[in-house]
Coordinates of C-alpha atoms and ligand atoms in Angstrom, one line a residue:
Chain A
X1 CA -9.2 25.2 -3.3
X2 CA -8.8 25.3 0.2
X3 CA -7.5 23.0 3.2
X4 CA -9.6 22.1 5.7
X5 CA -7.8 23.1 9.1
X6 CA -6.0 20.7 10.8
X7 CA -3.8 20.5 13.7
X8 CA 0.2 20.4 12.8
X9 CA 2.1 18.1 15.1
X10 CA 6.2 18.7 14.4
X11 CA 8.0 15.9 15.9
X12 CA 11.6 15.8 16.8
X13 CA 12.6 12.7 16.8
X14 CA 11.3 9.1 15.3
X15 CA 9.9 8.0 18.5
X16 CA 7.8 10.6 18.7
X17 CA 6.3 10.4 15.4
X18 CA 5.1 7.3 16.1
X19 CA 3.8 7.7 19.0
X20 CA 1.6 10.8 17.6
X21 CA 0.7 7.7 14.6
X22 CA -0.1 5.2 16.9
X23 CA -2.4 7.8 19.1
X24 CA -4.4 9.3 16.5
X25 CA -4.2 6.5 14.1
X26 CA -6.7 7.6 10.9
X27 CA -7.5 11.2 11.9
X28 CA -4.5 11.7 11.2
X29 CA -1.9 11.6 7.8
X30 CA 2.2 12.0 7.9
X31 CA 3.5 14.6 5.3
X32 CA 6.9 14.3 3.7
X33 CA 6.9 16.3 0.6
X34 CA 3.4 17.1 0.3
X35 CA 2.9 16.9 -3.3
X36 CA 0.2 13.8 -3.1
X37 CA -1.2 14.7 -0.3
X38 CA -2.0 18.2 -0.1
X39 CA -3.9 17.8 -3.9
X40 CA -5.8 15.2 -1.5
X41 CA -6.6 17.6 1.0
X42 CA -7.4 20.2 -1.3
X43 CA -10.1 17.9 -3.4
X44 CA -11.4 17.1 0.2
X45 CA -10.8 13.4 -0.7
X46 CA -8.8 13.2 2.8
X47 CA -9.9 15.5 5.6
X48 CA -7.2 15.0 8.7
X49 CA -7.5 16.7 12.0
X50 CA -3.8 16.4 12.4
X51 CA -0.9 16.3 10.5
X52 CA 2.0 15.1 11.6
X53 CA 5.2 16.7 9.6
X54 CA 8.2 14.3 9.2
X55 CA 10.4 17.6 8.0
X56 CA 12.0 18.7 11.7
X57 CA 13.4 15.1 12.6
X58 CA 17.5 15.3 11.8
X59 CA 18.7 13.0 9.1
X60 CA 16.0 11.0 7.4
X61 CA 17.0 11.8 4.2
X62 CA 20.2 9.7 3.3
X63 CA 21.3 7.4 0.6
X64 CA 23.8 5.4 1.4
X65 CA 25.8 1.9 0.5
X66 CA 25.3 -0.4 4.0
X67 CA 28.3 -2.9 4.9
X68 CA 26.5 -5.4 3.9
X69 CA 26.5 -4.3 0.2
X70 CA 22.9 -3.0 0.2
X71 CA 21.6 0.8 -0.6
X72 CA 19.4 2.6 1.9
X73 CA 17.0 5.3 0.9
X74 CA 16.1 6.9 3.5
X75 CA 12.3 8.1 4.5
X76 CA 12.5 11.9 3.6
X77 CA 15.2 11.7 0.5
X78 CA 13.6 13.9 -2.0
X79 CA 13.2 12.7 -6.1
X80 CA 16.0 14.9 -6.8
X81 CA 18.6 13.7 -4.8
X82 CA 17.9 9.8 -6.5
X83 CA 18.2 11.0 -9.7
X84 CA 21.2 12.7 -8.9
X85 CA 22.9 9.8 -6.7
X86 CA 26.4 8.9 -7.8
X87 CA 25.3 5.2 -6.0
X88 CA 22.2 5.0 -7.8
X89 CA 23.1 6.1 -11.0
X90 CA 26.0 3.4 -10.9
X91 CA 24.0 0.7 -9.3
X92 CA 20.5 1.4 -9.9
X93 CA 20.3 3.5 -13.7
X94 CA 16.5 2.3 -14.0
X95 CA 15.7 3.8 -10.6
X96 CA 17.4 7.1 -11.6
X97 CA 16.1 7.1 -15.1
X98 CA 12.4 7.0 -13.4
X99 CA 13.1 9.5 -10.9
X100 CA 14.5 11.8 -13.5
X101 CA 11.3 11.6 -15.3
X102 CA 8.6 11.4 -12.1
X103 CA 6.7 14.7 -12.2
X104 CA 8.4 17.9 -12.7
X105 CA 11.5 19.8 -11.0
X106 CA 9.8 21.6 -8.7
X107 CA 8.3 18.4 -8.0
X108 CA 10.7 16.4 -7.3
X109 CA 12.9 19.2 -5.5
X110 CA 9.8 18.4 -3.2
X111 CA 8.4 14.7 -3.6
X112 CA 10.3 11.8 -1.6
X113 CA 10.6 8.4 -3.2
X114 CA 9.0 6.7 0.0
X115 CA 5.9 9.4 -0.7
X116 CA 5.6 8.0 -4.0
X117 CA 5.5 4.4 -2.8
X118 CA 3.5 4.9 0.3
X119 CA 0.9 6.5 -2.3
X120 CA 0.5 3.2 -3.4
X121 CA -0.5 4.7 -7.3
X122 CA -1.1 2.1 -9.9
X123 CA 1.1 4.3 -12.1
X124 CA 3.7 5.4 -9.2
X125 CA 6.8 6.1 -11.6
X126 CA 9.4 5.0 -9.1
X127 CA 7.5 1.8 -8.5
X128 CA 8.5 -0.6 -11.2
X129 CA 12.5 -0.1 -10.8
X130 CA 12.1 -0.9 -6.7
X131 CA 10.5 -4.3 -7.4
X132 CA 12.9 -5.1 -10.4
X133 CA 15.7 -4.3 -8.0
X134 CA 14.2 -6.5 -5.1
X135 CA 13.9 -3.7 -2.4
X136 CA 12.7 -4.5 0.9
X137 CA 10.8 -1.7 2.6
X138 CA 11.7 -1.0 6.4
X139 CA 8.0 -0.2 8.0
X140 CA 8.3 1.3 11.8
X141 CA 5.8 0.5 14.5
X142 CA 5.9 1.2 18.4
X143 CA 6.9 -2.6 18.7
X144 CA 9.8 -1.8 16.4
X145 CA 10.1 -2.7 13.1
X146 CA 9.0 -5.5 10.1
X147 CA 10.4 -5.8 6.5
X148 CA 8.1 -6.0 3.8
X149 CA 9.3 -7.3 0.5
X150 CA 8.2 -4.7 -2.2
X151 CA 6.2 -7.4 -4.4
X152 CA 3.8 -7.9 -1.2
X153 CA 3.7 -4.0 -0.6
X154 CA 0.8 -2.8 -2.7
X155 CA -2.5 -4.1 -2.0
X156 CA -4.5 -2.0 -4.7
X157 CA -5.3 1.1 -5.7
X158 CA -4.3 3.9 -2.6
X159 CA -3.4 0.6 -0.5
X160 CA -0.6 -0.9 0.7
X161 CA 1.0 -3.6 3.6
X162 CA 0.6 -0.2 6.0
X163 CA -0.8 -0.8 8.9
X164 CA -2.3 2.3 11.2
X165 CA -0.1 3.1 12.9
X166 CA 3.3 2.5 10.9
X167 CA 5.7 4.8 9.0
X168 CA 8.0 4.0 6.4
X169 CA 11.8 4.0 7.4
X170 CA 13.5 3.5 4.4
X171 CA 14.2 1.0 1.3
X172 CA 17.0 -1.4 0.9
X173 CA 18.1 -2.5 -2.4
X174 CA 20.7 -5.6 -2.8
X175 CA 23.4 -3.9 -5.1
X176 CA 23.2 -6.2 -8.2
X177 CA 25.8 -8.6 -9.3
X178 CA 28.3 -7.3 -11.2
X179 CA 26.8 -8.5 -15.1
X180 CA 23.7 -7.0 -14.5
X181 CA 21.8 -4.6 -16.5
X182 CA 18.6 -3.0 -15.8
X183 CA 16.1 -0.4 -17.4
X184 CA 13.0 1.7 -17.1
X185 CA 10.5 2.9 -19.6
X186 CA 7.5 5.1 -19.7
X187 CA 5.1 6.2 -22.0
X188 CA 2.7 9.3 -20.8
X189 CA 0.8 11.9 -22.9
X190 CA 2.7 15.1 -21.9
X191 CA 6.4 13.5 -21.7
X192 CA 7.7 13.6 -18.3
X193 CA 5.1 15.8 -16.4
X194 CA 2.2 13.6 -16.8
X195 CA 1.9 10.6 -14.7
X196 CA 2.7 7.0 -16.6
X197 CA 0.4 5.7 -19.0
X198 CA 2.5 2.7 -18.9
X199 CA 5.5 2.2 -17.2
X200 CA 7.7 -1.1 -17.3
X201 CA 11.4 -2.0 -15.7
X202 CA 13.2 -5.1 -16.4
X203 CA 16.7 -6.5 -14.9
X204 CA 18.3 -9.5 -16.1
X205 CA 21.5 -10.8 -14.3
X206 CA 24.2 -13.0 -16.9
X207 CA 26.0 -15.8 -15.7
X208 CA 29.9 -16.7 -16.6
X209 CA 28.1 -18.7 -19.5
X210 CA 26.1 -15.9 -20.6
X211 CA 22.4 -17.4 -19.6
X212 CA 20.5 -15.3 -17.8
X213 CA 20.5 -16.4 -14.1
X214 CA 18.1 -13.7 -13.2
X215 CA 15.2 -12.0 -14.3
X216 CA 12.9 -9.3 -13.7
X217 CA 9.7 -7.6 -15.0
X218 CA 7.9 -5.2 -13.6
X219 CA 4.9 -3.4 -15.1
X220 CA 3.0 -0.4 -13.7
X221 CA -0.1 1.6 -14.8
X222 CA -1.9 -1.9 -16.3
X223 CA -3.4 -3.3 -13.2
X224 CA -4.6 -1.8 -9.8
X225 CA -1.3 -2.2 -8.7
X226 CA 2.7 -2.3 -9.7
X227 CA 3.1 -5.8 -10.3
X228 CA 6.0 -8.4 -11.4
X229 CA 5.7 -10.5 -14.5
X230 CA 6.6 -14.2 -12.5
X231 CA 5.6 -16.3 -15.5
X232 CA 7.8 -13.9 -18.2
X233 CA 10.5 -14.1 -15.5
X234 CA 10.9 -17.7 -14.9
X235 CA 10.8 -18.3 -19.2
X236 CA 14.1 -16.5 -19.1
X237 CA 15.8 -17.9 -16.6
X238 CA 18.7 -20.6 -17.4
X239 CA 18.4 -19.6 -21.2
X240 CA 20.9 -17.2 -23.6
X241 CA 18.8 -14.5 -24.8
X242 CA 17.6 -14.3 -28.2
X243 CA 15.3 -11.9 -29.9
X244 CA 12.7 -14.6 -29.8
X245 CA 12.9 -15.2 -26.3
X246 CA 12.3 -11.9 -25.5
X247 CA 9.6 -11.5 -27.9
X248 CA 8.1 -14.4 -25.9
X249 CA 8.2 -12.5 -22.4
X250 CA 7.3 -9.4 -23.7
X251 CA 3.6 -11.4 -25.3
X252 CA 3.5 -12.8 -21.9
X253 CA 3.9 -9.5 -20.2
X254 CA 0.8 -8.2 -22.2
X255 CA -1.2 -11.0 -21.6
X256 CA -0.4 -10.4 -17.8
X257 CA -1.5 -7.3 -17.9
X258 CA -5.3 -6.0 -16.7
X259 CA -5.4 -2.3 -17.9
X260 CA -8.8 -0.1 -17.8
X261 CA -9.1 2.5 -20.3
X262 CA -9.1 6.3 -19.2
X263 CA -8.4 10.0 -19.9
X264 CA -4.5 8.8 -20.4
X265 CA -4.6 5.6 -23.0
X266 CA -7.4 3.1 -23.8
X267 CA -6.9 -0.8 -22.5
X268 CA -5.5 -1.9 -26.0
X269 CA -3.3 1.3 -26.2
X270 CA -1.4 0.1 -23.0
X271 CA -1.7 -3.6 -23.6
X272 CA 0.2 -3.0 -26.8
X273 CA 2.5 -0.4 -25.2
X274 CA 3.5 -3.2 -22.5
X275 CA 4.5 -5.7 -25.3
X276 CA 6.5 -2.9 -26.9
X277 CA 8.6 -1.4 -23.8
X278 CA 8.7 -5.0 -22.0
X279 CA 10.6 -5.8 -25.3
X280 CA 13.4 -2.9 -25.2
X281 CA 13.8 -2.8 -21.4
X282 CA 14.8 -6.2 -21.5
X283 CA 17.3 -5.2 -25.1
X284 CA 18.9 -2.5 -23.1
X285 CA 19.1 -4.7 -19.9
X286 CA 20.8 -7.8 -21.5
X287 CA 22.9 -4.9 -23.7
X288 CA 24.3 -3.6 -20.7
X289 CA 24.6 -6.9 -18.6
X290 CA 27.0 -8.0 -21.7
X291 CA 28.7 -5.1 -21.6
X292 CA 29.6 -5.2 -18.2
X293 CA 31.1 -9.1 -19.2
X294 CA 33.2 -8.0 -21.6
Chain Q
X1 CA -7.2 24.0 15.8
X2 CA -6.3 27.7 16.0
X3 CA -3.9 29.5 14.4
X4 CA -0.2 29.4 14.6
X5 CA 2.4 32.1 14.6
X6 CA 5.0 31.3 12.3
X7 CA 8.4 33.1 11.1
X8 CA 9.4 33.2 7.6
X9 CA 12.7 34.3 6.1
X10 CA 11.6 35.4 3.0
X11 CA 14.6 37.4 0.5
X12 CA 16.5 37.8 3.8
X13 CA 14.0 39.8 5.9
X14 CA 11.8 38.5 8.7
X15 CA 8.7 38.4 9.0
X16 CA 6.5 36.7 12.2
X17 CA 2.6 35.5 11.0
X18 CA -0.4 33.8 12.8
X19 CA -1.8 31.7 10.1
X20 CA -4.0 28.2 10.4
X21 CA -1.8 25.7 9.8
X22 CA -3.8 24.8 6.5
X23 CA -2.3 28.2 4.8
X24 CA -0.4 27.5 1.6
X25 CA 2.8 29.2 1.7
X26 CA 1.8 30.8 -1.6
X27 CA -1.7 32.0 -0.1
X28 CA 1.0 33.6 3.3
X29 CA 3.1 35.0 0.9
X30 CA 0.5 37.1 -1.1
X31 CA -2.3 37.8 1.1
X32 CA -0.3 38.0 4.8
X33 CA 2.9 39.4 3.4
X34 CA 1.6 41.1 0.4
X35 CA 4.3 39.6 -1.7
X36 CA 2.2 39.4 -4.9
X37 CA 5.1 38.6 -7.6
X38 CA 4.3 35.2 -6.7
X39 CA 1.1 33.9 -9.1
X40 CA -1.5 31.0 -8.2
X41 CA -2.5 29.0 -11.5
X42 CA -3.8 25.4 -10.7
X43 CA -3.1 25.2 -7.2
X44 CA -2.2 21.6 -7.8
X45 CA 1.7 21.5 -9.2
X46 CA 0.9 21.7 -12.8
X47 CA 2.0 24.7 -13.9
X48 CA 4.6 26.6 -12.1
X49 CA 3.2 30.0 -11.6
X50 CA 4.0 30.0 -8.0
X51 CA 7.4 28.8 -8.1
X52 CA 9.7 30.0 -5.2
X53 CA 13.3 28.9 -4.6
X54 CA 13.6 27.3 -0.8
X55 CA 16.7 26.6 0.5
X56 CA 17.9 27.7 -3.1
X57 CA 15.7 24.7 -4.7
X58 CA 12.5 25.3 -7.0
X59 CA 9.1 24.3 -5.8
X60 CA 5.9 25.3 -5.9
X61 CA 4.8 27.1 -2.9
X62 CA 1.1 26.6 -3.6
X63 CA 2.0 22.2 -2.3
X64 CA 4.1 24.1 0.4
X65 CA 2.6 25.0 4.3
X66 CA 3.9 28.0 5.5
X67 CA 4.0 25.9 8.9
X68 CA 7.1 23.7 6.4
X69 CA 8.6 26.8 5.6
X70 CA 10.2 28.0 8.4
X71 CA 13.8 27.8 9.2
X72 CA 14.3 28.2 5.5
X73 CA 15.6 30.5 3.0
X74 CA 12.6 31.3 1.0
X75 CA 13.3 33.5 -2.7
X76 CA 10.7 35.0 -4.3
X77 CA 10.8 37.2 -7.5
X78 CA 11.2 40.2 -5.1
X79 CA 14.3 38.8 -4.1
X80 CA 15.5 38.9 -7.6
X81 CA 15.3 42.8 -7.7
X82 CA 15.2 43.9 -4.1
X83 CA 16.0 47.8 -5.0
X84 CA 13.1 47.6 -7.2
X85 CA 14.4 49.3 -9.4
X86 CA 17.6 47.4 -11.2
X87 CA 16.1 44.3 -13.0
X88 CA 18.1 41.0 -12.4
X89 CA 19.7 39.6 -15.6
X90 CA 17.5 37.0 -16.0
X91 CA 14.8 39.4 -16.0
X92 CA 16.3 42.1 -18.1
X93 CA 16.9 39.3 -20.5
X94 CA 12.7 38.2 -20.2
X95 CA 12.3 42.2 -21.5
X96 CA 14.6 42.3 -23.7
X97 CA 13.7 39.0 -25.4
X98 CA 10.2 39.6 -25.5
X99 CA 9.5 36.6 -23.5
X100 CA 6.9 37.9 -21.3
X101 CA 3.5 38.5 -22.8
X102 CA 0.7 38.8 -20.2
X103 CA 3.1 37.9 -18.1
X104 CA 1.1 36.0 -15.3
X105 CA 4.0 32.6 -15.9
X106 CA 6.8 35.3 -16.1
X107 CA 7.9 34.9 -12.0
X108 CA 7.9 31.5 -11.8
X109 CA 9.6 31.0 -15.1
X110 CA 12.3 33.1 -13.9
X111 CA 12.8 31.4 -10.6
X112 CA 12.6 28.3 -12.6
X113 CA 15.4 29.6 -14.7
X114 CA 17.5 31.1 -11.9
X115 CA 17.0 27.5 -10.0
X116 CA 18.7 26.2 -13.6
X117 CA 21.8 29.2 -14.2
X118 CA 22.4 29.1 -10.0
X119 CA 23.2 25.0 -10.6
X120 CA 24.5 25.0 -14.6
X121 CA 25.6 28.5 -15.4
X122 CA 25.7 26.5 -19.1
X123 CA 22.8 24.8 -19.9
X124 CA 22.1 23.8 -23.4
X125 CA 18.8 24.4 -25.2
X126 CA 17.5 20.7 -24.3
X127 CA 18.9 21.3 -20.7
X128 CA 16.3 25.0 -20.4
X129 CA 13.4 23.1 -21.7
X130 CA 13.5 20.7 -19.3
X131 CA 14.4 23.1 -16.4
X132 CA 11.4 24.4 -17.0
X133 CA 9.0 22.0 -18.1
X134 CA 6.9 22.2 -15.4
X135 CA 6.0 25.9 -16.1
X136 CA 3.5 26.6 -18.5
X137 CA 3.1 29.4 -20.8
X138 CA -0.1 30.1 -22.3
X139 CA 0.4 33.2 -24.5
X140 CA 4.0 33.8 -25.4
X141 CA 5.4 30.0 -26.3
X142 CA 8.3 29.0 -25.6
X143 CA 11.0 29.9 -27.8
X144 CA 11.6 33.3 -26.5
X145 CA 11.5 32.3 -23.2
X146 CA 14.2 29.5 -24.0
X147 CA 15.8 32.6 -25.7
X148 CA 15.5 35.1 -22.6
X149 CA 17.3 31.7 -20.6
X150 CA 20.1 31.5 -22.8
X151 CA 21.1 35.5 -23.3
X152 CA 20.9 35.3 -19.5
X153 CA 23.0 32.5 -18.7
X154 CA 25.6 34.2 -21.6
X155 CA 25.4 37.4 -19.5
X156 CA 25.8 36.2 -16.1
X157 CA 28.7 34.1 -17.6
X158 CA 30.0 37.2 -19.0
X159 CA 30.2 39.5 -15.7
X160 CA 30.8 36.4 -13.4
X161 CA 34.0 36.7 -15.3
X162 CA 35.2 40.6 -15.5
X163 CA 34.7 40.6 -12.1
Ligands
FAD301 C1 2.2 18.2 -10.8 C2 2.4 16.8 -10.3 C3 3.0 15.9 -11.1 C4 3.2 14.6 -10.6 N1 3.8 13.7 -11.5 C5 4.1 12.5 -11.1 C6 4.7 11.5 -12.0 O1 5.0 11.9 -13.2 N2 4.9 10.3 -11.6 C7 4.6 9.9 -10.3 O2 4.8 8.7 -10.0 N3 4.0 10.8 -9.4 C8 3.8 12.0 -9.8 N4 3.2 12.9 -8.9 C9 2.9 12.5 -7.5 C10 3.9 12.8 -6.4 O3 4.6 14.0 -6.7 C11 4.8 11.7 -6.0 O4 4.1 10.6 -5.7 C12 5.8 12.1 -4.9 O5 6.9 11.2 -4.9 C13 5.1 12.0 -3.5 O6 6.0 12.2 -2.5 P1 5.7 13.2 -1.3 O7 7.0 13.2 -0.4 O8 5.3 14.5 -1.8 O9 4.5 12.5 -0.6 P2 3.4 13.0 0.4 O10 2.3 13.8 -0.3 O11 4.0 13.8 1.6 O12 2.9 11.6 0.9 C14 2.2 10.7 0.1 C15 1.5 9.7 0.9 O13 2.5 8.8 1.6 C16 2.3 8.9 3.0 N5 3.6 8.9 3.5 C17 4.7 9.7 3.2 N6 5.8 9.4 3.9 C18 5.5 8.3 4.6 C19 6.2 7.5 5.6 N7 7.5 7.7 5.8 N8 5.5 6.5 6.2 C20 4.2 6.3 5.9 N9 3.5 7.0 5.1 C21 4.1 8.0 4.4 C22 1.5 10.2 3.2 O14 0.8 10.1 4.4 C23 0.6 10.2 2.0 O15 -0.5 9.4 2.1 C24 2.9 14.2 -9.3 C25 2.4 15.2 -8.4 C26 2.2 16.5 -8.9 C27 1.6 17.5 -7.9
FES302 S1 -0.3 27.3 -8.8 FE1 1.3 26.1 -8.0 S2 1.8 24.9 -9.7 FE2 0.1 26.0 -10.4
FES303 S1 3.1 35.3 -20.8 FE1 1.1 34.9 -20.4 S2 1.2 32.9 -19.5 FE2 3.2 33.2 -20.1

């Protein structure tokens, strides 16, 4: 299992990086942690002649509230350090709940949560909780730099809104209103190592009334990409929950779904599955949304 | 694309390499430094054998370049016993406990568990399994090792406090 040789490019500051992106464009790949694509490189599914290391330019890696009441994830902030977040755990529980169970420690002492994204896997862990929580992702170019809202971001399997050329700055996330709840679910073979057979996030908002004044349903691992559940969404909106209502969005969310079967679950298996976990991410969202009323 | 001189901190001591940039810093680590403590299973981050603690953090040095690891602190199960001859607690505990079989998880099981003690000197039996769920064992199982985790973590507790 060896790497084909390549070039390594360090650069030291932003700027440079993309320059070096923009100049080589395809023969080349950007490494954060490494953990997708080295096992690329290894299988000789991507062969670069250079790589160009994000790890020697200062700073990348911060998480931090913004004045204008958003959080920032910065490019190189490692799986660990979400799941450990004081901001995200308060804020963002189904983002730290799926980074807590993405790969292994080692892992994600290693992986960042923009690697993960920019992967652009069907079954990314982190994926569903970003487009629950409305992130934008930040994309740099030489001409500067363009916002991409996370539900246009995946284009398919390996493919996202990248363009040759670009790297990924960082993610903003709108801290939610205050009677919000949100949560993430998985279901994999070997617990947390394995990737997702089936992984679903949900976030429903409660207005003064108690109706639910915002809704959101993500689903990953059942189509070629991470998807939101518009149709599910919009049912809820303006009503007060009820078990029926949710059973509603959760049959929605499995007709919604598109899964293949594979080594991991068959189509039925996850179709099923999505009914199930739509069902108790949206229970432990409106749970903790009422809470938060009270 | 030629190769690279590179310097490694590795258990406190120096050491300058020319490797191609495409060298693992598990494949540096054994076959340039002749480090061997450090195992390759999968090569692909499933199982842990060639966990190393950089910058005091676990990962698996066979997803690492040795170009990445520079101007870091790199431990490997050397560094645990650097006399050779005193064992560290963690892996007195692994003999003791009968926790190593054929022993080829046995160093990266231990830097996974010294990764765990060095941030929770108190883990609870839940907390060990998951510290080191992404090592696998294929001869001795794992309640031993989760054994060999805890008498450590007592241990360490124990002196951490007479002294
Ligand atoms: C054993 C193992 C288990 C795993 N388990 C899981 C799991 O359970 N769930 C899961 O979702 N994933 C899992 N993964 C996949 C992987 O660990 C994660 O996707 C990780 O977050 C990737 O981050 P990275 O920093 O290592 O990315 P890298 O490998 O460095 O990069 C990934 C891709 O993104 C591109 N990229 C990185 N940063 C940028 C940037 N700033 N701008 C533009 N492009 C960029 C790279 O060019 C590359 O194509 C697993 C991997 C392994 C090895
Ligand atoms: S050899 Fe590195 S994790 Fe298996
Ligand atoms: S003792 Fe043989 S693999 Fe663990």
């Amino acid at each position: 299992m060896y790497i084909r040789n390549f070039t390594y490019l360090e650069p030291k500051t932003i700027e440079e990086a993309l320059a070096m992106k923009a100049n080589l464009g395809i023969k080349s790949s950007i490494i954060a942690g490494g953990t997708d694509l080295l096992i690329k490189m290894k299988h000789h599914s991507i062969n670069p002649d250079f790589v160009i290391g994000l790890n020697s330019i200062p700073d990348l890696d911060y998480i931090k509230i913004n004045t204008d009441n958003e959080l920032v994830i910065g490019t190189m902030a490692k799986l660990t350090s979400i799941e450990e977040s004081n901001e995200i755990k308060n804020y963002f529980p189904a983002l730290a709940h799926s980074a807590s169970v993405t790969a292994t420690v080692q892992i994600r002492n290693m992986g960042t949560l923009v690697g993960n994204i920019c992967n652009a896997s069907p079954s990314a862990d982190n994926a569903t909780p970003l487009l629950a929580y409305d992130a934008k992702v930040v994309i740099m170019n030489q001409s500067g730099n363009r916002i991409v809202a996370m539900d246009e971001f995946f284009k398919g399997p390996g493919k996202s809104a990248l363009e040759t050329g670009e790297i990924v700055k960082e993610f903003i996330l709108p801290v939610p209103s205050k009677m919000t709840g949100s949560s993430y679910q998985k279901v994999s073979t070997r617990s947390k190592v394995d990737i997702a057979g089936i992984c679903v996030s949900a976030l429903i908002s409660l207005d003064k009334d108690g109706k639910i004044a915002k809704a959101r349903i993500a689903l990953g691992a059942v189509a070629p990409i991470p998807f939101r559940v518009y149709k599910a969404e919009e049912l809820l909106i303006g009503k007060i929950p009820n078990i029926e209502l949710l059973k509603e969005a959760s049959k929605i969310a499995r007709e919604e779904s598109t899964p293949i079967s594979d080594m991991r679950s068959s189509a039925d298996y996850r179709k099923a599955m999505v009914e199930v976990l739509t069902f108790r991410v949206l229970e432990a969202s409106i749970q903790s949304a009422t809470k938060k009323k009270n | 694309m030629s190769k690279v001189n590179v310097i490694l901190k590795v258990n406190g001591d120096l050491y300058e390499v020319a490797v191609n940039p495409s060298k693992t810093l598990v494949e540096v680590l054994r076959e340039d430094l002749q480090l061997m403590g450090t195992k390759i299973g999968c090569q692909t981050g499933d199982c842990g054998a060639c966990s190393v603690l950089i910058n005091g953090k676990s990962a698996c040095s066979c997803l690492t370049l040795a170009i990445e690891s520079q101007n870091k602190e790199i431990t490997t199960i050397e560094g645990l016993a650097p006399s050779g001859e005193e064992l560290h607690p963690i892996q007195e505990a692994f003999v003791k406990e009968g926790a190593i079989q054929c022993g080829y998880c046995t160093p990266g099981m231990i830097m996974s568990a010294k990764h765990l003690l060095d941030k929770n000197p108190t883990p609870s039996e839940l907390q060990i399994r998951q510290a080191i769920s992404g090592n696998l064992c294929r001869c001795t199982g794992y309640a031993r090792i989760v054994k060999a985790i805890q008498v450590a973590s007592e241990k360490m507790n124990k002196s951490a406090k007479e002294s």
